[in-house]
Every structure is written in structure tokens, then in C-alpha cells.
PDB file of C-alpha atoms in Angstrom:
ATOM      1  CA  MET A  21      20.899-109.715 188.618  1.00  0.00           C
ATOM      2  CA  THR A  22      19.733-107.792 185.597  1.00  0.00           C
ATOM      3  CA  THR A  23      16.576-105.716 185.625  1.00  0.00           C
ATOM      4  CA  LYS A  24      14.237-105.797 182.665  1.00  0.00           C
ATOM      5  CA  GLN A  25      13.251-102.477 181.153  1.00  0.00           C
ATOM      6  CA  PRO A  26       9.471-102.252 180.755  1.00  0.00           C
ATOM      7  CA  LEU A  27       8.248-101.755 177.203  1.00  0.00           C
ATOM      8  CA  SER A  28       6.919 -98.299 176.369  1.00  0.00           C
ATOM      9  CA  HIS A  29       3.557 -97.846 174.651  1.00  0.00           C
ATOM     10  CA  LEU A  30       5.479 -97.141 171.417  1.00  0.00           C
ATOM     11  CA  ASP A  31       7.295-100.476 171.758  1.00  0.00           C
ATOM     12  CA  TRP A  32       3.938-102.270 172.063  1.00  0.00           C
ATOM     13  CA  LEU A  33       2.473-100.445 169.067  1.00  0.00           C
ATOM     14  CA  GLU A  34       5.607-101.083 167.022  1.00  0.00           C
ATOM     15  CA  ALA A  35       5.578-104.807 167.847  1.00  0.00           C
ATOM     16  CA  GLU A  36       1.898-105.103 166.881  1.00  0.00           C
ATOM     17  CA  ALA A  37       2.481-103.307 163.557  1.00  0.00           C
ATOM     18  CA  ILE A  38       5.511-105.462 162.700  1.00  0.00           C
ATOM     19  CA  HIS A  39       3.442-108.576 163.471  1.00  0.00           C
ATOM     20  CA  ILE A  40       0.709-107.355 161.094  1.00  0.00           C
ATOM     21  CA  LEU A  41       3.207-106.635 158.311  1.00  0.00           C
ATOM     22  CA  ARG A  42       4.677-110.123 158.652  1.00  0.00           C
ATOM     23  CA  GLU A  43       1.166-111.635 158.637  1.00  0.00           C
ATOM     24  CA  VAL A  44       0.500-109.859 155.338  1.00  0.00           C
ATOM     25  CA  ALA A  45       3.779-111.133 153.895  1.00  0.00           C
ATOM     26  CA  GLY A  46       3.000-114.671 155.075  1.00  0.00           C
ATOM     27  CA  GLN A  47      -0.637-114.871 153.995  1.00  0.00           C
ATOM     28  CA  CYS A  48      -0.821-112.757 150.828  1.00  0.00           C
ATOM     29  CA  ALA A  49       0.585-113.701 147.435  1.00  0.00           C
ATOM     30  CA  ASN A  50       1.005-110.213 145.962  1.00  0.00           C
ATOM     31  CA  PRO A  51       0.720-107.366 148.506  1.00  0.00           C
ATOM     32  CA  VAL A  52       1.644-103.703 147.978  1.00  0.00           C
ATOM     33  CA  LEU A  53       2.384-100.844 150.386  1.00  0.00           C
ATOM     34  CA  LEU A  54       0.545 -97.582 149.713  1.00  0.00           C
ATOM     35  CA  PHE A  55       3.173 -94.837 150.046  1.00  0.00           C
ATOM     36  CA  SER A  56       2.403 -91.154 149.566  1.00  0.00           C
ATOM     37  CA  GLY A  57       5.396 -89.553 151.278  1.00  0.00           C
ATOM     38  CA  GLY A  58       3.154 -88.514 154.192  1.00  0.00           C
ATOM     39  CA  LYS A  59       3.967 -89.033 157.872  1.00  0.00           C
ATOM     40  CA  ASP A  60       1.857 -92.178 158.382  1.00  0.00           C
ATOM     41  CA  SER A  61       3.263 -94.043 155.390  1.00  0.00           C
ATOM     42  CA  LEU A  62       6.789 -92.965 156.410  1.00  0.00           C
ATOM     43  CA  CYS A  63       6.201 -94.629 159.777  1.00  0.00           C
ATOM     44  CA  ILE A  64       5.111 -97.808 157.991  1.00  0.00           C
ATOM     45  CA  LEU A  65       8.276 -97.710 155.886  1.00  0.00           C
ATOM     46  CA  ARG A  66      10.342 -97.681 159.080  1.00  0.00           C
ATOM     47  CA  LEU A  67       8.254-100.545 160.475  1.00  0.00           C
ATOM     48  CA  ALA A  68       8.787-102.490 157.235  1.00  0.00           C
ATOM     49  CA  GLU A  69      12.539-101.933 157.580  1.00  0.00           C
ATOM     50  CA  LYS A  70      12.422-103.411 161.083  1.00  0.00           C
ATOM     51  CA  ALA A  71      10.225-106.290 159.924  1.00  0.00           C
ATOM     52  CA  PHE A  72      12.172-107.365 156.824  1.00  0.00           C
ATOM     53  CA  ARG A  73      15.663-105.866 156.666  1.00  0.00           C
ATOM     54  CA  PRO A  74      18.360-106.749 155.692  1.00  0.00           C
ATOM     55  CA  GLY A  75      16.271-108.321 152.918  1.00  0.00           C
ATOM     56  CA  ARG A  76      14.165-106.435 150.394  1.00  0.00           C
ATOM     57  CA  PHE A  77      10.565-105.639 151.217  1.00  0.00           C
ATOM     58  CA  PRO A  78       8.241-108.470 150.094  1.00  0.00           C
ATOM     59  CA  PHE A  79       6.103-105.880 148.317  1.00  0.00           C
ATOM     60  CA  PRO A  80       6.551-102.810 146.084  1.00  0.00           C
ATOM     61  CA  LEU A  81       5.435 -99.277 146.987  1.00  0.00           C
ATOM     62  CA  LEU A  82       2.420 -97.714 145.258  1.00  0.00           C
ATOM     63  CA  HIS A  83       1.301 -94.090 145.140  1.00  0.00           C
ATOM     64  CA  ILE A  84      -1.970 -92.940 143.612  1.00  0.00           C
ATOM     65  CA  ASP A  85      -1.129 -89.398 142.490  1.00  0.00           C
ATOM     66  CA  THR A  86      -3.994 -86.973 141.927  1.00  0.00           C
ATOM     67  CA  GLY A  87      -1.760 -84.717 139.818  1.00  0.00           C
ATOM     68  CA  HIS A  88      -2.487 -82.045 142.440  1.00  0.00           C
ATOM     69  CA  ASN A  89      -0.121 -83.212 145.160  1.00  0.00           C
ATOM     70  CA  TYR A  90       2.233 -80.858 146.970  1.00  0.00           C
ATOM     71  CA  LEU A  91       5.565 -80.680 145.157  1.00  0.00           C
ATOM     72  CA  GLU A  92       7.529 -80.980 148.418  1.00  0.00           C
ATOM     73  CA  VAL A  93       5.777 -84.268 149.209  1.00  0.00           C
ATOM     74  CA  VAL A  94       6.150 -85.747 145.711  1.00  0.00           C
ATOM     75  CA  ASN A  95       9.877 -84.972 145.670  1.00  0.00           C
ATOM     76  CA  PHE A  96      10.311 -86.457 149.141  1.00  0.00           C
ATOM     77  CA  ARG A  97       8.388 -89.583 148.074  1.00  0.00           C
ATOM     78  CA  ASP A  98      10.810 -90.206 145.217  1.00  0.00           C
ATOM     79  CA  GLN A  99      13.840 -89.442 147.390  1.00  0.00           C
ATOM     80  CA  ARG A 100      12.817 -91.839 150.150  1.00  0.00           C
ATOM     81  CA  ALA A 101      12.006 -94.699 147.761  1.00  0.00           C
ATOM     82  CA  ALA A 102      15.389 -94.238 146.071  1.00  0.00           C
ATOM     83  CA  GLU A 103      17.211 -94.234 149.426  1.00  0.00           C
ATOM     84  CA  LEU A 104      15.539 -97.514 150.386  1.00  0.00           C
ATOM     85  CA  GLY A 105      16.209 -99.041 146.971  1.00  0.00           C
ATOM     86  CA  GLU A 106      12.606-100.252 146.772  1.00  0.00           C
ATOM     87  CA  ARG A 107      10.373-100.313 143.686  1.00  0.00           C
ATOM     88  CA  LEU A 108       7.941 -97.395 143.532  1.00  0.00           C
ATOM     89  CA  ILE A 109       4.875 -97.634 141.276  1.00  0.00           C
ATOM     90  CA  VAL A 110       3.036 -94.385 140.555  1.00  0.00           C
ATOM     91  CA  ARG A 111      -0.405 -94.315 138.954  1.00  0.00           C
ATOM     92  CA  SER A 112      -2.168 -91.014 138.326  1.00  0.00           C
ATOM     93  CA  VAL A 113      -5.787 -89.893 138.441  1.00  0.00           C
ATOM     94  CA  GLU A 114      -4.936 -87.913 135.303  1.00  0.00           C
ATOM     95  CA  ASP A 115      -4.305 -91.212 133.466  1.00  0.00           C
ATOM     96  CA  SER A 116      -7.781 -92.371 134.530  1.00  0.00           C
ATOM     97  CA  MET A 117      -9.173 -89.077 133.233  1.00  0.00           C
ATOM     98  CA  LYS A 118      -7.536 -89.715 129.851  1.00  0.00           C
ATOM     99  CA  ARG A 119      -9.070 -93.209 129.765  1.00  0.00           C
ATOM    100  CA  GLY A 120     -12.478 -91.749 130.591  1.00  0.00           C
ATOM    101  CA  THR A 121     -12.899 -93.770 133.784  1.00  0.00           C
ATOM    102  CA  VAL A 122     -12.742 -90.546 135.818  1.00  0.00           C
ATOM    103  CA  VAL A 123     -14.852 -87.595 134.682  1.00  0.00           C
ATOM    104  CA  LEU A 124     -14.682 -84.362 136.664  1.00  0.00           C
ATOM    105  CA  LYS A 125     -17.767 -82.198 137.080  1.00  0.00           C
ATOM    106  CA  SER A 126     -15.568 -79.125 136.650  1.00  0.00           C
ATOM    107  CA  ALA A 127     -11.879 -78.423 136.079  1.00  0.00           C
ATOM    108  CA  ASP A 128     -11.373 -77.314 139.681  1.00  0.00           C
ATOM    109  CA  GLU A 129     -13.241 -80.229 141.311  1.00  0.00           C
ATOM    110  CA  PRO A 130     -11.127 -81.893 144.046  1.00  0.00           C
ATOM    111  CA  ARG A 131      -9.678 -85.149 142.762  1.00  0.00           C
ATOM    112  CA  ASN A 132      -9.215 -86.811 146.130  1.00  0.00           C
ATOM    113  CA  LYS A 133     -12.279 -89.089 145.964  1.00  0.00           C
ATOM    114  CA  HIS A 134     -11.412 -90.108 142.386  1.00  0.00           C
ATOM    115  CA  GLN A 135      -8.289 -91.863 143.653  1.00  0.00           C
ATOM    116  CA  SER A 136     -10.595 -94.815 144.377  1.00  0.00           C
ATOM    117  CA  VAL A 137     -10.989 -95.461 140.638  1.00  0.00           C
ATOM    118  CA  THR A 138      -7.266 -95.245 139.924  1.00  0.00           C
ATOM    119  CA  LEU A 139      -6.449 -97.469 142.898  1.00  0.00           C
ATOM    120  CA  LEU A 140      -8.884-100.167 141.757  1.00  0.00           C
ATOM    121  CA  GLU A 141      -7.410 -99.964 138.251  1.00  0.00           C
ATOM    122  CA  ALA A 142      -3.892-100.402 139.687  1.00  0.00           C
ATOM    123  CA  ILE A 143      -5.035-103.377 141.784  1.00  0.00           C
ATOM    124  CA  GLU A 144      -6.450-105.009 138.648  1.00  0.00           C
ATOM    125  CA  GLU A 145      -3.391-104.114 136.553  1.00  0.00           C
ATOM    126  CA  PHE A 146      -0.893-105.723 138.933  1.00  0.00           C
ATOM    127  CA  GLY A 147      -3.140-108.314 140.574  1.00  0.00           C
ATOM    128  CA  PHE A 148      -2.542-107.064 144.114  1.00  0.00           C
ATOM    129  CA  ASP A 149      -4.415-109.079 146.742  1.00  0.00           C
ATOM    130  CA  CYS A 150      -3.587-106.795 149.666  1.00  0.00           C
ATOM    131  CA  CYS A 151      -2.939-103.059 149.995  1.00  0.00           C
ATOM    132  CA  ILE A 152      -1.111-101.947 153.150  1.00  0.00           C
ATOM    133  CA  GLY A 153      -2.197 -98.461 154.199  1.00  0.00           C
ATOM    134  CA  GLY A 154      -1.525 -95.927 156.929  1.00  0.00           C
ATOM    135  CA  ALA A 155      -5.114 -95.243 158.024  1.00  0.00           C
ATOM    136  CA  ARG A 156      -5.714 -94.881 161.762  1.00  0.00           C
ATOM    137  CA  ARG A 157      -8.945 -95.272 163.733  1.00  0.00           C
ATOM    138  CA  ASP A 158      -8.582 -91.906 165.467  1.00  0.00           C
ATOM    139  CA  GLU A 159      -8.670 -89.986 162.173  1.00  0.00           C
ATOM    140  CA  GLU A 160     -12.351 -90.284 161.334  1.00  0.00           C
ATOM    141  CA  LYS A 161     -15.395 -92.193 162.593  1.00  0.00           C
ATOM    142  CA  ALA A 162     -15.773 -94.290 159.422  1.00  0.00           C
ATOM    143  CA  ARG A 163     -12.187 -95.452 159.863  1.00  0.00           C
ATOM    144  CA  ALA A 164     -12.957 -96.299 163.486  1.00  0.00           C
ATOM    145  CA  LYS A 165     -15.334 -98.979 162.146  1.00  0.00           C
ATOM    146  CA  GLU A 166     -12.674-100.672 160.067  1.00  0.00           C
ATOM    147  CA  ARG A 167     -10.787-103.830 161.031  1.00  0.00           C
ATOM    148  CA  ILE A 168      -7.012-104.123 160.794  1.00  0.00           C
ATOM    149  CA  MET A 169      -7.509-106.591 157.925  1.00  0.00           C
ATOM    150  CA  SER A 170     -10.363-104.933 156.037  1.00  0.00           C
ATOM    151  CA  PHE A 171     -12.083-107.122 153.459  1.00  0.00           C
ATOM    152  CA  ARG A 172     -13.058-105.643 150.069  1.00  0.00           C
ATOM    153  CA  ASP A 173     -15.200-107.560 147.582  1.00  0.00           C
ATOM    154  CA  GLU A 174     -14.520-108.188 143.886  1.00  0.00           C
ATOM    155  CA  PHE A 175     -15.750-104.679 143.104  1.00  0.00           C
ATOM    156  CA  GLY A 176     -13.345-103.113 145.610  1.00  0.00           C
ATOM    157  CA  GLN A 177     -16.209-102.152 147.904  1.00  0.00           C
ATOM    158  CA  TRP A 178     -16.137-102.048 151.703  1.00  0.00           C
ATOM    159  CA  ASP A 179     -19.148-103.270 153.641  1.00  0.00           C
ATOM    160  CA  PRO A 180     -18.793-102.439 157.362  1.00  0.00           C
ATOM    161  CA  LYS A 181     -21.348-105.173 158.147  1.00  0.00           C
ATOM    162  CA  ASN A 182     -19.363-107.835 156.291  1.00  0.00           C
ATOM    163  CA  GLN A 183     -16.016-107.937 158.065  1.00  0.00           C
ATOM    164  CA  ARG A 184     -14.112-110.750 159.698  1.00  0.00           C
ATOM    165  CA  PRO A 185     -13.675-111.101 163.476  1.00  0.00           C
ATOM    166  CA  GLU A 186     -10.203-110.346 164.842  1.00  0.00           C
ATOM    167  CA  LEU A 187      -9.962-112.148 168.169  1.00  0.00           C
ATOM    168  CA  TRP A 188      -6.708-112.714 170.095  1.00  0.00           C
ATOM    169  CA  ASN A 189      -4.652-110.862 167.455  1.00  0.00           C
ATOM    170  CA  LEU A 190      -5.464-113.491 164.836  1.00  0.00           C
ATOM    171  CA  TYR A 191      -5.820-112.010 161.354  1.00  0.00           C
ATOM    172  CA  ASN A 192      -7.375-113.576 158.275  1.00  0.00           C
ATOM    173  CA  ALA A 193      -6.087-112.079 155.011  1.00  0.00           C
ATOM    174  CA  ARG A 194      -7.165-114.894 152.699  1.00  0.00           C
ATOM    175  CA  VAL A 195      -9.250-113.865 149.702  1.00  0.00           C
ATOM    176  CA  HIS A 196     -10.652-115.358 146.516  1.00  0.00           C
ATOM    177  CA  LYS A 197      -9.356-114.160 143.153  1.00  0.00           C
ATOM    178  CA  GLY A 198     -10.509-110.599 142.480  1.00  0.00           C
ATOM    179  CA  GLU A 199     -11.128-109.806 146.149  1.00  0.00           C
ATOM    180  CA  ASN A 200      -8.803-107.611 148.159  1.00  0.00           C
ATOM    181  CA  ILE A 201      -7.638-106.959 151.692  1.00  0.00           C
ATOM    182  CA  ARG A 202      -6.691-103.521 152.993  1.00  0.00           C
ATOM    183  CA  ALA A 203      -4.275-103.961 155.900  1.00  0.00           C
ATOM    184  CA  PHE A 204      -3.749-101.144 158.422  1.00  0.00           C
ATOM    185  CA  PRO A 205      -0.739-101.884 160.690  1.00  0.00           C
ATOM    186  CA  ILE A 206      -0.997 -98.578 162.587  1.00  0.00           C
ATOM    187  CA  SER A 207      -4.774 -98.671 162.949  1.00  0.00           C
ATOM    188  CA  ASN A 208      -4.486 -98.516 166.768  1.00  0.00           C
ATOM    189  CA  TRP A 209      -2.082 -95.555 166.730  1.00  0.00           C
ATOM    190  CA  THR A 210      -3.102 -91.957 167.369  1.00  0.00           C
ATOM    191  CA  GLU A 211      -1.728 -88.795 165.794  1.00  0.00           C
ATOM    192  CA  MET A 212       0.290 -88.295 168.990  1.00  0.00           C
ATOM    193  CA  ASP A 213       1.737 -91.826 168.715  1.00  0.00           C
ATOM    194  CA  VAL A 214       2.810 -91.119 165.133  1.00  0.00           C
ATOM    195  CA  TRP A 215       4.640 -87.918 166.087  1.00  0.00           C
ATOM    196  CA  GLN A 216       6.268 -89.517 169.125  1.00  0.00           C
ATOM    197  CA  TYR A 217       7.434 -92.404 166.929  1.00  0.00           C
ATOM    198  CA  ILE A 218       8.806 -89.972 164.341  1.00  0.00           C
ATOM    199  CA  GLU A 219      10.653 -88.194 167.158  1.00  0.00           C
ATOM    200  CA  ARG A 220      12.038 -91.436 168.601  1.00  0.00           C
ATOM    201  CA  GLU A 221      13.108 -92.855 165.237  1.00  0.00           C
ATOM    202  CA  GLN A 222      14.365 -89.460 163.986  1.00  0.00           C
ATOM    203  CA  LEU A 223      12.499 -89.835 160.705  1.00  0.00           C
ATOM    204  CA  GLU A 224      12.896 -87.249 157.962  1.00  0.00           C
ATOM    205  CA  LEU A 225       9.708 -85.566 156.733  1.00  0.00           C
ATOM    206  CA  PRO A 226       8.575 -83.285 153.902  1.00  0.00           C
ATOM    207  CA  SER A 227       9.170 -79.669 154.874  1.00  0.00           C
ATOM    208  CA  ILE A 228       5.480 -78.687 154.757  1.00  0.00           C
ATOM    209  CA  TYR A 229       4.841 -80.567 158.013  1.00  0.00           C
ATOM    210  CA  PHE A 230       6.819 -77.839 159.786  1.00  0.00           C
ATOM    211  CA  ALA A 231       5.890 -74.177 160.276  1.00  0.00           C
ATOM    212  CA  HIS A 232       6.625 -72.038 157.201  1.00  0.00           C
ATOM    213  CA  GLN A 233       5.323 -68.924 155.477  1.00  0.00           C
ATOM    214  CA  ARG A 234       2.606 -69.506 152.871  1.00  0.00           C
ATOM    215  CA  ASP A 235       0.039 -67.465 150.948  1.00  0.00           C
ATOM    216  CA  ILE A 236      -3.477 -68.304 152.176  1.00  0.00           C
ATOM    217  CA  VAL A 237      -7.049 -67.035 152.067  1.00  0.00           C
ATOM    218  CA  MET A 238      -9.888 -67.705 154.480  1.00  0.00           C
ATOM    219  CA  ARG A 239     -12.554 -69.735 152.667  1.00  0.00           C
ATOM    220  CA  HIS A 240     -15.635 -71.300 154.286  1.00  0.00           C
ATOM    221  CA  GLY A 241     -14.067 -70.836 157.707  1.00  0.00           C
ATOM    222  CA  ALA A 242     -10.889 -72.716 156.806  1.00  0.00           C
ATOM    223  CA  ILE A 243      -7.361 -71.704 155.909  1.00  0.00           C
ATOM    224  CA  PHE A 244      -7.028 -72.315 152.177  1.00  0.00           C
ATOM    225  CA  PRO A 245      -3.581 -72.354 150.489  1.00  0.00           C
ATOM    226  CA  VAL A 246      -3.379 -70.349 147.249  1.00  0.00           C
ATOM    227  CA  ASN A 247      -0.956 -70.000 144.336  1.00  0.00           C
ATOM    228  CA  VAL A 248       0.512 -73.454 144.957  1.00  0.00           C
ATOM    229  CA  PRO A 249       3.058 -74.662 142.341  1.00  0.00           C
ATOM    230  CA  LEU A 250       2.730 -78.096 140.722  1.00  0.00           C
ATOM    231  CA  ALA A 251       5.417 -80.408 139.371  1.00  0.00           C
ATOM    232  CA  ASP A 252       4.688 -79.336 135.765  1.00  0.00           C
ATOM    233  CA  GLY A 253       5.355 -75.666 136.600  1.00  0.00           C
ATOM    234  CA  SER A 254       1.714 -74.585 136.657  1.00  0.00           C
ATOM    235  CA  VAL A 255       0.010 -72.970 139.653  1.00  0.00           C
ATOM    236  CA  ILE A 256      -3.183 -74.200 141.313  1.00  0.00           C
ATOM    237  CA  ASN A 257      -5.685 -72.709 143.791  1.00  0.00           C
ATOM    238  CA  GLN A 258      -5.883 -69.225 142.351  1.00  0.00           C
ATOM    239  CA  PRO A 259      -7.542 -66.798 144.812  1.00  0.00           C
ATOM    240  CA  LYS A 260     -10.930 -65.369 143.913  1.00  0.00           C
ATOM    241  CA  ALA A 261     -11.190 -61.668 143.086  1.00  0.00           C
ATOM    242  CA  SER A 262     -13.015 -60.950 146.351  1.00  0.00           C
ATOM    243  CA  GLU A 263     -10.496 -62.788 148.548  1.00  0.00           C
ATOM    244  CA  GLU A 264      -7.637 -61.161 150.430  1.00  0.00           C
ATOM    245  CA  VAL A 265      -4.348 -63.058 150.168  1.00  0.00           C
ATOM    246  CA  ILE A 266      -2.477 -63.205 153.474  1.00  0.00           C
ATOM    247  CA  ASN A 267       1.061 -64.483 154.015  1.00  0.00           C
ATOM    248  CA  MET A 268       0.846 -66.508 157.220  1.00  0.00           C
ATOM    249  CA  GLN A 269       2.972 -68.954 159.204  1.00  0.00           C
ATOM    250  CA  VAL A 270       1.314 -72.351 158.947  1.00  0.00           C
ATOM    251  CA  ARG A 271       2.047 -76.064 158.857  1.00  0.00           C
ATOM    252  CA  PHE A 272       0.207 -79.125 157.545  1.00  0.00           C
ATOM    253  CA  ARG A 273      -1.043 -81.813 159.938  1.00  0.00           C
ATOM    254  CA  THR A 274      -1.870 -84.121 157.034  1.00  0.00           C
ATOM    255  CA  VAL A 275      -1.106 -83.960 153.310  1.00  0.00           C
ATOM    256  CA  GLY A 276      -3.232 -84.876 150.318  1.00  0.00           C
ATOM    257  CA  ASP A 277      -4.763 -83.265 147.261  1.00  0.00           C
ATOM    258  CA  ILE A 278      -3.936 -79.550 147.257  1.00  0.00           C
ATOM    259  CA  THR A 279      -7.527 -78.526 146.526  1.00  0.00           C
ATOM    260  CA  CYS A 280      -8.907 -80.054 149.732  1.00  0.00           C
ATOM    261  CA  THR A 281      -6.031 -80.101 152.247  1.00  0.00           C
ATOM    262  CA  ALA A 282      -5.820 -77.085 154.529  1.00  0.00           C
ATOM    263  CA  PRO A 283      -2.952 -76.061 156.836  1.00  0.00           C
ATOM    264  CA  VAL A 284      -3.246 -74.849 160.429  1.00  0.00           C
ATOM    265  CA  ILE A 285      -1.729 -71.774 162.071  1.00  0.00           C
ATOM    266  CA  SER A 286       1.417 -72.905 163.875  1.00  0.00           C
ATOM    267  CA  ASP A 287       4.914 -71.924 164.950  1.00  0.00           C
ATOM    268  CA  ALA A 288       6.004 -75.555 165.436  1.00  0.00           C
ATOM    269  CA  ASP A 289       9.169 -75.808 163.354  1.00  0.00           C
ATOM    270  CA  ASP A 290      10.530 -79.069 164.770  1.00  0.00           C
ATOM    271  CA  VAL A 291       9.116 -82.438 165.835  1.00  0.00           C
ATOM    272  CA  GLY A 292       9.343 -81.688 169.547  1.00  0.00           C
ATOM    273  CA  LYS A 293       7.173 -78.603 169.185  1.00  0.00           C
ATOM    274  CA  ILE A 294       4.680 -80.534 167.046  1.00  0.00           C
ATOM    275  CA  VAL A 295       4.369 -83.184 169.795  1.00  0.00           C
ATOM    276  CA  LEU A 296       3.542 -80.461 172.320  1.00  0.00           C
ATOM    277  CA  GLU A 297       1.092 -78.825 169.921  1.00  0.00           C
ATOM    278  CA  THR A 298      -0.627 -82.147 169.205  1.00  0.00           C
ATOM    279  CA  ALA A 299      -1.068 -82.779 172.931  1.00  0.00           C
ATOM    280  CA  THR A 300      -3.195 -79.652 173.305  1.00  0.00           C
ATOM    281  CA  THR A 301      -5.357 -79.799 170.182  1.00  0.00           C
ATOM    282  CA  THR A 302      -9.038 -80.714 170.473  1.00  0.00           C
ATOM    283  CA  ILE A 303      -9.748 -81.294 166.750  1.00  0.00           C
ATOM    284  CA  THR A 304      -8.669 -84.366 164.784  1.00  0.00           C
ATOM    285  CA  GLU A 305      -6.257 -83.774 161.945  1.00  0.00           C
ATOM    286  CA  ARG A 306      -8.822 -84.615 159.264  1.00  0.00           C
ATOM    287  CA  GLY A 307     -11.497 -82.581 161.006  1.00  0.00           C
ATOM    288  CA  ALA A 308      -9.217 -79.552 161.018  1.00  0.00           C
ATOM    289  CA  THR A 309      -7.608 -79.869 157.612  1.00  0.00           C
ATOM    290  CA  ARG A 310      -9.453 -82.157 155.168  1.00  0.00           C
ATOM    291  CA  LEU A 311     -12.113 -80.073 153.451  1.00  0.00           C
ATOM    292  CA  ASP A 312     -13.495 -83.054 151.509  1.00  0.00           C
ATOM    293  CA  ASP A 313     -14.489 -84.755 154.784  1.00  0.00           C
ATOM    294  CA  GLN A 314     -16.668 -81.784 155.708  1.00  0.00           C
ATOM    295  CA  THR A 315     -19.143 -82.081 152.820  1.00  0.00           C
ATOM    296  CA  SER A 316     -21.278 -84.442 154.933  1.00  0.00           C
ATOM    297  CA  GLU A 317     -20.944 -86.611 158.019  1.00  0.00           C
ATOM    298  CA  ALA A 318     -20.900 -89.745 155.863  1.00  0.00           C
ATOM    299  CA  SER A 319     -18.511 -88.517 153.148  1.00  0.00           C
ATOM    300  CA  MET A 320     -15.576 -90.720 154.206  1.00  0.00           C
ATOM    301  CA  GLU A 321     -17.733 -93.811 154.689  1.00  0.00           C
ATOM    302  CA  GLN A 322     -19.265 -93.350 151.238  1.00  0.00           C
ATOM    303  CA  ARG A 323     -15.835 -93.028 149.628  1.00  0.00           C
ATOM    304  CA  LYS A 324     -14.607 -96.150 151.420  1.00  0.00           C
ATOM    305  CA  LYS A 325     -17.603 -98.111 150.142  1.00  0.00           C
ATOM    306  CA  GLU A 326     -16.559 -97.071 146.635  1.00  0.00           C
ATOM    307  CA  GLY A 327     -13.004 -98.402 147.099  1.00  0.00           C
ATOM    308  CA  TYR A 328     -11.175 -95.540 148.845  1.00  0.00           C
ATOM    309  CA  PHE A 329      -8.060 -96.249 150.918  1.00  0.00           C
TER     310      PHE A 329
END
């Protein structure tokens, strides 16, 4: 007699995500996987490997670069795509600025929300009918409203009142020309699930996810990184004259545009310690670290209605 090993909660989540990825591949003519080099999209890369290897992925990778992304993450993005041998498409907010489709109010305005414009331009350029993303419902209340297959109209807009039912794990990704689906395979995962999966699968990560020394200032009650180098050799986030620069041990719970992504104080320098730290936190990762989400309670929902990820 052989005894069956019960599936862990990670096995169930993994199976669901693989099923969603295969549904996208089966239903969509020209999907793309949004890959930033961050922890969530790295999990989806591993899931895609399990879903489609030894063949190639049935979709390319796409990153919308603000031009103000952390150098460690950008380098890791390129390294991981090269290791997988998959096609990586990069489109930049700076290109949209040159075309005049993105106009900043000031030179130091955060570019995070303007990724919506560049993403919609990339969707039109390549004719993508589905974008696979790493958003999770536990991140933010607007994302908690979103379906796993999230319908976007011909203008790239999300209407939370105009979404398709998803009963019995049946997903409808069919769209008319010009419309788009955003698919979220790890929508039901939590931050803890992501870190436990990274630990189980022994996934490599950009170094800024782990505790390290960094120059910071305290700004509007948040830890704000300063004097951050960019890929072109320039430095962003200069401290103000009245601010005291402190060298502190921190790590990033989430990564994004440098101007609006804050680290947290931490001594967690490996995945095991991060799992323990995550188990005791009472603030969501975006609530603790994404300054652009704190401008108003509806800031994320408004960006999503304009075409955000």
C-alpha cells in the first residue's frame, strides 16, 4: 500500500496559476507576460517554466521601464531573460515623453502612473490581446475588486462594474479586436505565499530585496532612498538642504519607480528571515512602501481605470 501525500497550500496555488497560464495560451492569440524583475513576476516565470517547458513560452516578456528603475533590478531582469532564452521587449516612459504622449508636471514628478500610457502604446504596437501580470488581491483594495481575467475595453480602461463572472474556475479571455485582457495567475496569493514559494523553489532575486546599507532620509513619515544611481550614470532623489542623510540597514518589500518606492527597516538578509518578518507585519507591502498609493484612497483604482497594470 502506498500513502498519498496531501497537497500543500502552495501546491494548490501553483496548480491554479499553471491552469490560468495554460488558459491564456489556449484562448488568446497574442499574449505577453509583464516582467519587471520583481519577486511576483519572477514567481510567474517559474510557473511558466512548469506550464510550458521544455518548449518555449507561448508569449514574449514585456517590461515598461520608467527610466527611474533600480539598477539592481534592471540588470537582474536582463540576466534572467537571457538565462531563460526568452524574448524580452522593453518600452520606456521616456520614449513616450519624447513622443509627447506623456508630459510631466515637473522634472521630478514620479513616473509610475505614466506607465499606463506606455503600456497601452506597446499593446497597440504589437497587437497584444492579453497581458499577464503579477498583481495580487492582498496588495491593495482596488486590486481586490479585480477578476483573474480582467477585461479592458478598446481604450485600455478597466470598469469594475463591467467584468465577467468566474464560476467553477472557468475563465473567459475572449475579446474583440482592440480590447484586452489582463490575466493575474497569482491573484489569490498573498505576500507570504510569494515568499514561501520563492523559498521552496530557491528562486534568485535582485539584491535589494535583502537587508543592505543605504542612504535614506525621512520624508512625510516614510523612509525615502536618496542619491540612487541610474543606468545612465546619473543620480536621482537628491536630498533637500534641510534633510539629514542617514545610512541605514533596509530592504525593499516591493520594487518600482525609484521616486515612489520606499524601503523598510530590516535585518532580513535571506529568504527564511524575510518569511518570518512577513508573518509578523501588520501593513501591506504597498501600504508600507508605495508612496504613490498614499496620495488618496482611490489612487490605485483611478490609475487602473486609465490602463494601469
